[in-house]
CSV table of C-alpha atoms in Angstrom, one decimal:
chain,number,residue,atom,x,y,z
A,1,MET,CA,-393.5,-6.1,-88.7
A,2,SER,CA,-392.2,-9.6,-89.0
A,3,ASP,CA,-388.9,-11.0,-87.9
A,4,ASN,CA,-387.8,-11.2,-91.5
A,5,ASN,CA,-388.5,-7.7,-92.2
A,6,GLU,CA,-386.7,-6.6,-89.2
A,7,GLY,CA,-383.6,-8.6,-90.2
A,8,SER,CA,-383.6,-7.0,-93.8
A,9,LEU,CA,-383.5,-3.4,-92.4
A,10,LYS,CA,-380.1,-1.7,-92.0
A,11,PRO,CA,-379.3,1.4,-89.9
A,12,PRO,CA,-378.1,4.2,-91.9
A,13,SER,CA,-374.3,4.9,-92.1
A,14,PRO,CA,-373.3,8.0,-89.8
A,15,GLN,CA,-371.5,11.0,-91.8
A,16,LEU,CA,-368.4,12.0,-90.0
A,17,THR,CA,-367.3,15.4,-89.8
A,18,GLN,CA,-363.7,16.7,-90.1
A,19,SER,CA,-363.1,17.2,-86.4
A,20,GLN,CA,-364.4,13.7,-85.7
A,21,ILE,CA,-362.0,12.3,-88.1
A,22,VAL,CA,-359.1,14.1,-86.2
A,23,ASP,CA,-360.5,12.8,-82.9
A,24,THR,CA,-360.7,9.2,-84.2
A,25,ALA,CA,-357.1,9.3,-85.5
A,26,VAL,CA,-355.8,10.5,-82.2
A,27,SER,CA,-357.7,8.2,-79.9
A,28,ASN,CA,-356.5,5.2,-81.9
A,29,PRO,CA,-352.9,6.3,-83.3
A,30,CYS,CA,-351.6,2.7,-83.6
A,31,GLU,CA,-354.1,2.0,-86.6
A,32,ALA,CA,-352.6,5.2,-88.6
A,33,ARG,CA,-348.9,4.7,-87.7
A,34,SER,CA,-346.7,1.6,-87.1
A,35,ASP,CA,-344.5,3.2,-84.3
A,36,PRO,CA,-345.5,5.2,-81.4
A,37,PRO,CA,-345.5,8.9,-81.7
A,38,GLU,CA,-342.3,10.8,-80.6
A,39,ALA,CA,-342.6,13.2,-77.6
A,40,GLY,CA,-343.5,16.8,-78.5
A,41,THR,CA,-345.6,15.9,-81.6
A,42,ALA,CA,-349.3,16.1,-82.5
A,43,LEU,CA,-351.1,13.9,-84.9
A,44,VAL,CA,-353.3,15.7,-87.5
A,45,LYS,CA,-354.8,13.4,-90.3
A,46,GLY,CA,-352.6,10.5,-89.2
A,47,LYS,CA,-349.2,12.9,-89.8
A,48,ALA,CA,-346.9,13.9,-87.0
A,49,LYS,CA,-346.0,17.4,-86.5
A,50,ARG,CA,-343.5,18.8,-84.1
A,51,ARG,CA,-344.7,21.5,-81.9
A,52,LYS,CA,-343.1,24.9,-81.7
A,53,ARG,CA,-340.9,25.5,-78.6
A,54,THR,CA,-342.3,28.2,-76.3
A,55,LYS,CA,-340.1,30.8,-75.2
A,56,THR,CA,-339.3,30.5,-71.4
A,57,GLY,CA,-336.9,33.7,-71.3
A,58,LYS,CA,-333.4,34.0,-70.3
A,59,ARG,CA,-332.0,31.9,-67.4
A,60,PHE,CA,-329.5,34.4,-66.2
A,61,LYS,CA,-330.2,38.2,-66.5
A,62,VAL,CA,-327.7,41.1,-66.2
A,63,PRO,CA,-327.3,41.5,-62.4
A,64,ASN,CA,-327.9,44.8,-60.4
A,65,PRO,CA,-325.0,45.1,-57.8
A,66,TYR,CA,-327.1,47.6,-55.7
A,67,SER,CA,-330.3,45.7,-55.4
A,68,GLY,CA,-329.2,43.6,-52.6
A,69,GLU,CA,-330.8,40.4,-53.9
A,70,HIS,CA,-327.7,38.7,-55.0
A,71,HIS,CA,-325.9,36.7,-52.1
A,72,THR,CA,-323.3,34.0,-52.0
A,73,PHE,CA,-324.8,30.6,-52.0
A,74,ILE,CA,-322.8,27.2,-52.2
A,75,ASP,CA,-324.9,24.5,-53.2
A,76,ASP,CA,-324.4,20.8,-52.5
A,77,GLY,CA,-321.9,18.9,-54.8
A,78,CYS,CA,-319.6,21.8,-55.1
A,79,LYS,CA,-315.8,21.7,-54.9
A,80,THR,CA,-314.3,24.8,-53.3
A,81,ASP,CA,-310.7,26.0,-52.7
A,82,SER,CA,-309.4,27.4,-49.6
A,83,GLN,CA,-310.8,30.7,-50.2
A,84,GLY,CA,-314.2,29.5,-50.6
A,85,TYR,CA,-314.5,30.0,-54.2
A,86,PRO,CA,-316.3,27.1,-56.0
A,87,ILE,CA,-313.8,26.0,-58.7
A,88,CYS,CA,-316.5,23.2,-59.5
A,89,PRO,CA,-320.0,24.9,-59.2
A,90,ASN,CA,-323.0,22.7,-58.9
A,91,GLY,CA,-326.7,23.1,-58.5
A,92,GLU,CA,-327.9,26.7,-58.0
A,93,THR,CA,-324.6,27.9,-56.7
A,94,VAL,CA,-324.1,31.7,-56.6
A,95,PHE,CA,-320.9,33.5,-55.6
A,96,VAL,CA,-320.6,37.2,-55.3
A,97,LYS,CA,-317.3,39.1,-55.3
A,98,THR,CA,-317.1,42.7,-54.0
A,99,ALA,CA,-315.3,45.4,-55.7
A,100,ARG,CA,-312.2,45.3,-53.4
A,101,GLU,CA,-312.5,41.5,-52.5
A,102,ALA,CA,-309.3,39.5,-53.7
A,103,ILE,CA,-310.4,36.1,-55.0
A,104,THR,CA,-307.5,34.6,-56.7
A,105,ASN,CA,-309.3,32.0,-58.7
A,106,PHE,CA,-312.4,34.0,-59.5
A,107,GLY,CA,-313.6,33.1,-62.9
A,108,HIS,CA,-311.6,29.9,-63.1
A,109,ILE,CA,-313.5,26.7,-63.7
A,110,VAL,CA,-311.7,23.4,-63.4
A,111,TYR,CA,-314.1,21.0,-64.9
A,112,PRO,CA,-313.8,20.3,-68.8
A,113,HIS,CA,-315.7,23.1,-70.4
A,114,THR,CA,-316.1,25.5,-73.5
A,115,GLN,CA,-316.5,29.3,-72.8
A,116,LYS,CA,-317.2,32.4,-74.9
A,117,THR,CA,-316.9,36.0,-73.7
A,118,SER,CA,-318.7,39.1,-74.8
A,119,GLY,CA,-318.1,42.8,-73.7
A,120,ALA,CA,-314.3,42.3,-73.1
A,121,LYS,CA,-313.0,44.8,-75.7
A,122,ASP,CA,-316.0,47.2,-76.4
A,123,ASP,CA,-317.5,49.9,-74.3
A,124,ALA,CA,-320.2,47.9,-72.8
A,125,PRO,CA,-320.5,48.1,-69.0
A,126,TRP,CA,-320.4,44.3,-68.2
A,127,LYS,CA,-317.9,41.6,-69.3
A,128,THR,CA,-319.8,38.4,-69.3
A,129,THR,CA,-318.3,34.9,-69.8
A,130,TRP,CA,-320.5,31.8,-70.4
A,131,TYR,CA,-319.1,28.3,-69.5
A,132,THR,CA,-320.6,25.1,-70.7
A,133,CYS,CA,-319.6,21.7,-69.1
A,134,LEU,CA,-318.6,19.0,-71.5
A,135,GLY,CA,-318.9,16.3,-69.1
A,136,VAL,CA,-316.9,13.1,-68.5
A,137,LEU,CA,-317.0,9.5,-69.2
A,138,ASP,CA,-317.5,7.8,-65.8
A,139,CYS,CA,-317.8,4.2,-64.5
A,140,ASP,CA,-321.2,2.4,-63.9
A,141,ASN,CA,-320.0,1.5,-60.6
A,142,ASP,CA,-321.0,4.2,-58.1
A,143,THR,CA,-317.9,3.5,-56.0
A,144,CYS,CA,-315.4,4.0,-58.8
A,145,GLN,CA,-314.1,7.6,-59.0
A,146,TYR,CA,-312.6,7.0,-62.6
A,147,ALA,CA,-313.4,10.1,-64.9
A,148,GLY,CA,-312.4,9.5,-68.5
A,149,PRO,CA,-312.3,12.0,-71.3
A,150,THR,CA,-315.3,14.1,-72.4
A,151,PRO,CA,-318.0,12.2,-74.4
A,152,THR,CA,-318.4,13.2,-78.2
A,153,GLY,CA,-321.6,11.6,-79.2
A,154,ASP,CA,-324.5,13.9,-79.8
A,155,GLY,CA,-327.1,12.2,-77.4
A,156,LYS,CA,-324.6,11.4,-74.6
A,157,ALA,CA,-322.9,14.9,-74.8
A,158,ALA,CA,-326.4,16.7,-74.8
A,159,GLU,CA,-327.3,14.9,-71.4
A,160,LEU,CA,-324.1,16.3,-69.6
A,161,ILE,CA,-324.3,19.9,-70.6
A,162,MET,CA,-324.6,22.3,-67.6
A,163,ASN,CA,-324.5,26.2,-67.9
A,164,CYS,CA,-322.4,28.6,-65.7
A,165,ARG,CA,-322.1,32.5,-66.2
A,166,VAL,CA,-319.7,35.0,-64.8
A,167,ASP,CA,-320.6,38.8,-64.8
A,168,VAL,CA,-318.1,41.3,-63.9
A,169,GLU,CA,-318.8,45.1,-63.8
A,170,LYS,CA,-315.9,47.0,-65.4
A,171,ASP,CA,-316.1,50.2,-63.7
A,172,THR,CA,-316.1,48.9,-60.2
A,173,GLY,CA,-314.9,45.3,-60.3
A,174,TRP,CA,-318.1,43.8,-58.7
A,175,ALA,CA,-318.7,40.3,-60.1
A,176,ILE,CA,-320.9,37.4,-59.7
A,177,LEU,CA,-320.8,33.8,-60.7
A,178,ARG,CA,-324.1,31.8,-61.2
A,179,HIS,CA,-324.6,28.1,-62.0
A,180,SER,CA,-327.6,26.1,-63.0
A,181,GLY,CA,-328.1,22.4,-63.3
A,182,ILE,CA,-326.8,19.3,-61.5
A,183,HIS,CA,-323.6,17.5,-62.7
A,184,SER,CA,-324.3,13.7,-62.5
A,185,HIS,CA,-320.7,12.9,-63.3
A,186,VAL,CA,-317.7,12.7,-61.0
A,187,TRP,CA,-315.2,15.6,-60.9
A,188,ALA,CA,-312.4,15.1,-63.2
A,189,LEU,CA,-308.8,15.4,-62.0
A,190,PRO,CA,-307.5,18.7,-63.3
A,191,LYS,CA,-304.3,18.4,-65.2
A,192,LYS,CA,-303.3,22.2,-64.6
A,193,ALA,CA,-302.9,24.0,-61.4
A,194,ASP,CA,-305.3,26.8,-60.7
A,195,PRO,CA,-303.8,30.3,-59.9
A,196,LEU,CA,-304.3,30.0,-56.0
A,197,ALA,CA,-302.4,26.5,-56.1
A,198,MET,CA,-299.7,28.1,-58.2
A,199,GLU,CA,-299.3,31.0,-55.4
A,200,GLU,CA,-299.2,28.4,-52.7
A,201,MET,CA,-296.4,26.3,-54.5
A,202,ALA,CA,-294.4,29.5,-55.1
A,203,ALA,CA,-294.6,30.2,-51.3
A,204,GLU,CA,-293.2,26.6,-50.6
A,205,VAL,CA,-290.4,26.8,-53.1
A,206,VAL,CA,-289.2,30.4,-52.0
A,207,LYS,CA,-289.3,29.1,-48.3
A,208,ASN,CA,-286.8,26.4,-49.2
A,209,PRO,CA,-285.0,27.3,-52.5
A,210,LYS,CA,-282.5,24.4,-52.2
A,211,ALA,CA,-285.0,21.8,-52.2
A,212,GLY,CA,-285.2,19.9,-55.5
A,213,PRO,CA,-288.3,18.6,-57.4
A,214,MET,CA,-288.1,15.1,-55.5
A,215,VAL,CA,-287.9,16.7,-51.9
A,216,LEU,CA,-290.7,19.0,-53.0
A,217,LYS,CA,-292.7,15.9,-54.1
A,218,VAL,CA,-292.4,13.7,-51.1
A,219,GLY,CA,-291.9,16.1,-48.5
A,220,GLN,CA,-288.9,16.5,-46.0
A,221,ALA,CA,-288.4,15.8,-42.2
A,222,ARG,CA,-285.7,17.5,-40.4
A,223,ALA,CA,-284.4,16.8,-36.7
A,224,GLY,CA,-286.2,19.0,-34.2
A,225,GLN,CA,-288.4,20.7,-36.9
A,226,ASN,CA,-291.8,20.1,-38.4
A,227,ILE,CA,-292.4,17.7,-41.6
A,228,THR,CA,-292.5,19.9,-44.8
A,229,PRO,CA,-295.6,18.5,-46.4
A,230,SER,CA,-295.6,17.3,-50.2
A,231,VAL,CA,-296.5,20.0,-52.7
A,232,GLY,CA,-298.8,17.3,-54.4
A,233,GLU,CA,-301.2,17.9,-51.5
A,234,ILE,CA,-301.7,21.4,-52.8
A,235,HIS,CA,-302.5,20.3,-56.4
A,236,PRO,CA,-302.4,16.7,-58.0
A,237,ALA,CA,-300.6,18.4,-61.0
A,238,PHE,CA,-297.5,19.0,-58.9
A,239,ALA,CA,-297.1,15.2,-58.4
A,240,HIS,CA,-295.2,14.9,-61.9
A,241,SER,CA,-291.6,15.4,-61.3
A,242,GLY,CA,-290.8,16.7,-64.7
A,243,ARG,CA,-293.2,19.4,-64.6
A,244,LEU,CA,-292.6,20.3,-60.9
A,245,GLY,CA,-288.9,20.8,-62.0
A,246,TYR,CA,-289.9,23.0,-64.6
A,247,LEU,CA,-292.1,25.2,-62.4
A,248,ARG,CA,-289.5,25.3,-59.6
A,249,ARG,CA,-286.9,26.8,-62.0
A,250,GLU,CA,-289.3,29.4,-63.3
A,251,ILE,CA,-290.5,30.4,-59.9
A,252,LEU,CA,-286.8,30.8,-58.7
A,253,LYS,CA,-286.0,33.0,-61.8
A,254,GLN,CA,-288.9,35.2,-61.2
A,255,LYS,CA,-288.1,35.8,-57.5
A,256,GLY,CA,-284.2,36.3,-58.4
A,257,LEU,CA,-283.0,33.2,-56.2
A,258,ILE,CA,-281.4,31.3,-59.0
A,259,THR,CA,-277.7,31.4,-59.5
A,260,GLU,CA,-275.8,32.3,-62.7
A,261,GLN,CA,-274.4,28.6,-62.9
A,262,GLU,CA,-278.1,27.4,-62.7
A,263,SER,CA,-279.7,29.6,-65.1
A,264,LYS,CA,-278.6,31.8,-68.2
A,265,GLY,CA,-278.7,35.3,-67.3
A,266,GLY,CA,-279.3,34.8,-63.6
A,267,GLY,CA,-276.2,36.5,-62.3
A,268,ASP,CA,-277.6,39.8,-63.7
A,269,SER,CA,-280.7,39.7,-61.7
A,270,PHE,CA,-279.6,41.9,-59.1
A,271,ILE,CA,-278.4,44.7,-61.4
A,272,LEU,CA,-281.5,44.2,-63.5
A,273,ASN,CA,-283.7,44.7,-60.5
A,274,ILE,CA,-282.3,48.1,-59.5
A,275,MET,CA,-281.4,49.6,-62.8
A,276,HIS,CA,-284.8,51.2,-63.5
A,277,TRP,CA,-285.5,54.8,-63.8
A,278,GLY,CA,-288.7,56.7,-63.3
A,279,SER,CA,-289.9,59.9,-61.5
A,280,GLU,CA,-293.1,60.3,-59.5
A,281,TRP,CA,-294.4,62.6,-62.4
A,282,MET,CA,-293.7,59.7,-65.0
A,283,ALA,CA,-295.8,57.3,-62.8
A,284,GLN,CA,-298.6,60.0,-62.5
A,285,MET,CA,-298.6,60.5,-66.3
A,286,LEU,CA,-298.8,56.8,-67.0
A,287,VAL,CA,-302.2,56.4,-65.1
A,288,ARG,CA,-303.6,59.9,-65.6
A,289,ARG,CA,-307.2,60.3,-66.8
A,290,ASP,CA,-308.3,62.6,-69.6
A,291,PRO,CA,-309.8,65.7,-67.9
A,292,ASP,CA,-312.5,65.9,-70.5
A,293,THR,CA,-313.6,62.3,-71.1
A,294,LYS,CA,-312.4,60.8,-67.5
A,295,LYS,CA,-310.9,57.9,-69.5
A,296,VAL,CA,-307.4,56.4,-69.0
A,297,TYR,CA,-304.8,56.6,-71.7
A,298,SER,CA,-305.3,54.9,-74.9
A,299,GLY,CA,-302.6,56.4,-77.3
A,300,GLY,CA,-300.2,53.5,-77.4
A,301,LEU,CA,-297.1,52.8,-75.3
A,302,LEU,CA,-293.9,52.6,-77.5
A,303,SER,CA,-290.8,50.8,-76.2
A,304,ASP,CA,-287.6,51.4,-78.1
A,305,VAL,CA,-283.8,50.4,-77.4
A,306,THR,CA,-281.0,53.0,-77.6
A,307,TYR,CA,-277.7,51.1,-78.4
A,308,ARG,CA,-275.0,53.9,-78.0
A,309,PHE,CA,-276.4,55.6,-74.6
A,310,PHE,CA,-274.2,53.4,-72.4
A,311,LYS,CA,-270.7,52.2,-72.9
A,312,ASN,CA,-271.9,48.7,-71.7
A,313,GLY,CA,-275.4,47.6,-72.2
A,314,TYR,CA,-278.4,49.3,-73.7
A,315,LEU,CA,-281.2,51.7,-72.9
A,316,LEU,CA,-284.7,50.6,-73.2
A,317,THR,CA,-287.2,53.4,-73.1
A,318,THR,CA,-291.0,53.1,-72.9
A,319,SER,CA,-292.9,56.4,-73.9
A,320,MET,CA,-296.5,57.7,-74.3
A,321,TYR,CA,-297.9,60.7,-76.2
A,322,SER,CA,-298.9,63.7,-74.2
A,323,ASP,CA,-301.7,65.7,-75.4
A,324,ARG,CA,-300.6,68.8,-73.3
A,325,MET,CA,-297.0,68.9,-74.5
A,326,HIS,CA,-297.8,67.5,-78.0
A,327,ARG,CA,-294.9,65.3,-77.8
A,328,TRP,CA,-293.8,61.9,-76.7
A,329,ILE,CA,-292.6,61.6,-73.2
A,330,PRO,CA,-290.8,58.7,-71.4
A,331,VAL,CA,-292.6,56.9,-68.6
A,332,GLN,CA,-290.0,54.2,-67.7
A,333,LEU,CA,-286.3,53.7,-68.4
A,334,THR,CA,-284.3,50.6,-67.9
A,335,TRP,CA,-280.7,49.8,-68.5
A,336,MET,CA,-280.3,46.3,-69.9
A,337,ALA,CA,-277.2,44.2,-70.1
A,338,HIS,CA,-278.5,41.9,-72.9
A,339,LEU,CA,-281.3,42.2,-75.4
A,340,ASP,CA,-283.0,38.9,-74.2
A,341,VAL,CA,-286.2,37.8,-72.7
A,342,ALA,CA,-285.4,38.0,-69.1
A,343,HIS,CA,-284.4,41.8,-69.6
A,344,TYR,CA,-287.5,42.8,-71.4
A,345,GLN,CA,-289.5,40.7,-68.7
A,346,GLY,CA,-288.0,42.8,-65.8
A,347,HIS,CA,-288.9,45.9,-67.7
A,348,PHE,CA,-292.6,45.1,-68.2
A,349,THR,CA,-293.0,43.6,-65.0
A,350,LEU,CA,-292.2,46.9,-63.4
A,351,LEU,CA,-294.5,48.6,-65.7
A,352,MET,CA,-297.5,46.3,-65.4
A,353,LYS,CA,-297.1,46.5,-61.5
A,354,GLN,CA,-297.6,50.4,-61.7
A,355,MET,CA,-300.9,49.9,-63.6
A,356,ARG,CA,-302.1,47.2,-61.3
A,357,ASP,CA,-301.4,48.9,-58.0
A,358,ALA,CA,-302.4,52.4,-59.1
A,359,GLU,CA,-305.3,53.8,-56.9
A,360,ASP,CA,-308.7,54.5,-58.6
A,361,ILE,CA,-307.9,52.2,-61.5
A,362,THR,CA,-310.7,49.4,-62.2
A,363,PRO,CA,-309.4,45.9,-63.5
A,364,PHE,CA,-310.8,46.8,-66.8
A,365,GLU,CA,-309.1,50.2,-67.0
A,366,CYS,CA,-305.8,48.2,-66.0
A,367,ASP,CA,-306.4,45.8,-68.8
A,368,GLN,CA,-306.9,48.8,-71.1
A,369,LEU,CA,-303.6,50.1,-70.2
A,370,VAL,CA,-301.7,47.0,-70.8
A,371,ARG,CA,-303.3,46.8,-74.2
A,372,GLN,CA,-301.3,50.0,-75.2
A,373,VAL,CA,-297.9,48.3,-75.3
A,374,VAL,CA,-296.7,47.9,-79.0
A,375,ASP,CA,-294.3,45.1,-80.0
A,376,PHE,CA,-291.2,45.5,-82.0
A,377,SER,CA,-289.3,42.3,-81.6
A,378,SER,CA,-289.5,38.6,-80.8
A,379,ALA,CA,-287.6,38.9,-77.6
A,380,GLN,CA,-289.9,41.6,-76.5
A,381,LYS,CA,-293.0,39.8,-77.2
A,382,LYS,CA,-291.9,36.9,-75.1
A,383,GLY,CA,-290.8,39.2,-72.4
A,384,PHE,CA,-294.1,41.0,-72.3
A,385,VAL,CA,-295.9,37.5,-72.2
A,386,SER,CA,-293.9,36.3,-69.2
A,387,ALA,CA,-294.3,39.6,-67.4
A,388,TYR,CA,-298.2,39.5,-68.0
A,389,MET,CA,-298.5,36.0,-66.8
A,390,ASP,CA,-296.4,36.7,-63.5
A,391,VAL,CA,-298.2,40.0,-62.6
A,392,PHE,CA,-301.7,39.0,-63.4
A,393,ASN,CA,-301.5,35.4,-62.4
A,394,GLU,CA,-302.4,34.2,-66.0
A,395,ARG,CA,-301.6,30.7,-67.2
A,396,ASP,CA,-302.6,30.9,-70.7
A,397,PRO,CA,-299.8,32.6,-73.0
A,398,ASP,CA,-302.2,33.1,-76.0
A,399,LYS,CA,-304.3,35.2,-73.8
A,400,ALA,CA,-301.4,37.3,-72.7
A,401,MET,CA,-300.1,37.6,-76.2
A,402,SER,CA,-303.6,39.0,-77.4
A,403,LYS,CA,-302.8,42.1,-75.1
A,404,LEU,CA,-300.0,43.2,-77.4
A,405,LYS,CA,-300.5,45.7,-80.2
A,406,GLY,CA,-298.9,45.6,-83.7
A,407,CYS,CA,-296.9,48.7,-84.8
A,408,ARG,CA,-297.9,50.1,-88.3
A,409,GLU,CA,-294.3,51.7,-88.6
A,410,HIS,CA,-292.6,48.3,-87.9
A,411,TYR,CA,-295.0,46.5,-90.3
A,412,ARG,CA,-294.1,49.1,-93.1
A,413,GLN,CA,-290.3,48.8,-92.5
A,414,SER,CA,-290.7,44.9,-92.7
A,415,ILE,CA,-292.5,45.3,-96.1
A,416,THR,CA,-289.6,47.7,-97.2
A,417,ARG,CA,-286.9,45.2,-96.1
A,418,ILE,CA,-288.6,42.3,-98.0
A,419,THR,CA,-289.2,44.4,-101.1
A,420,ARG,CA,-285.5,45.2,-101.5
A,421,ASN,CA,-284.8,41.4,-101.3
A,422,ARG,CA,-284.2,40.5,-105.1
A,423,GLY,CA,-284.6,36.8,-104.2
A,424,VAL,CA,-287.9,37.4,-103.0
A,425,VAL,CA,-289.2,40.2,-105.2
A,426,PRO,CA,-287.7,40.5,-108.7
A,427,ALA,CA,-286.6,44.0,-109.9
A,428,GLY,CA,-289.5,46.0,-111.4
A,429,ASP,CA,-292.0,44.0,-109.5
A,430,GLU,CA,-291.9,46.1,-106.3
A,431,VAL,CA,-295.1,48.2,-107.0
A,432,GLY,CA,-297.0,45.0,-107.6
A,433,PHE,CA,-295.9,43.4,-104.5
A,434,ILE,CA,-296.7,46.4,-102.3
A,435,HIS,CA,-300.2,46.7,-104.0
A,436,PHE,CA,-300.8,42.9,-103.3
A,437,ILE,CA,-300.1,43.4,-99.7
């Protein structure tokens, strides 16, 4: 053939299949879209589709205390207290607490976090608490230790989220803390003292009750004696003079070392401490288990005041219902000089100590017994909260208040009292008011 004929011939155009079209689009995606594809997407016919996230399973599973596979491991970057407990866990830290081991700060996390709990009130065998770190805004300079507030932006906050989980076996008290992830920020300075630091500070106050807040803050040097260290070395929160003065007064009140001139009702503390009555039989009935179910008492603990039993003062009685005798029996009696918070606190402090120190009672069962107390007055509520925070080293008053039960009978009496008030409920509208409630 001539050259002219060769130049006039054209090769046939290929017929592309559907798979070839897709391969062409994937091999040169920039021609189909103006911006590069995002991570985790696939291009089909020039369109981006997000891939489905594959399930990886739970990071932490329910532990087995008897398997022997759980051991304490403190990873690098952790901040521990004097008992070796990681108050700021980091990395792959694991901390195991045995049933009879006393770790004051166990379950307490210092860094800014949110938490959620499951199994605290139901019959589940485990109580589980999840802690999620919120992070801090730190300086770009590596030598700067400044830690600002937690970030609120979606992108920045997601980078700093780290998970921690605490599991407590209710029946035995065996517990484990497990952490995952590395915190890339500096540890923020805690604003509140942890329970162990509060115990150490209370010991310093009791050792020298006459020392004021300033002496406790800066320390004291006496002739021929060792220098008293500053309580600020125990925890940074004690460096604030106003807060330190308040904590000192509260500790002296609880220990009964404050005088009547320094605190209202302080002069009656000696009488209050010795005017409690209770037999050994009462103490046994309080922590007695049901012979059939083997569970602790759950029928409610009612506290009532008798006004005319004593010529001076009042009689406060806490009673429980006995299935054997089919009647209410007293478990603790207290003489009270006044119906104030301090006297109620003394009554409930002794009651809770009996629950806490009883043999063969697990922490979960002790919490169940505490929840049986029924409130009936504002002073009694505050006294209960103060006693719970003192006995169980709790620093959150809302958590202590959540242990109280409401009494249906007192609630009904409150409704009747309001119904009879014609300034609130007009005559003839009583039935409608009660139906509305």
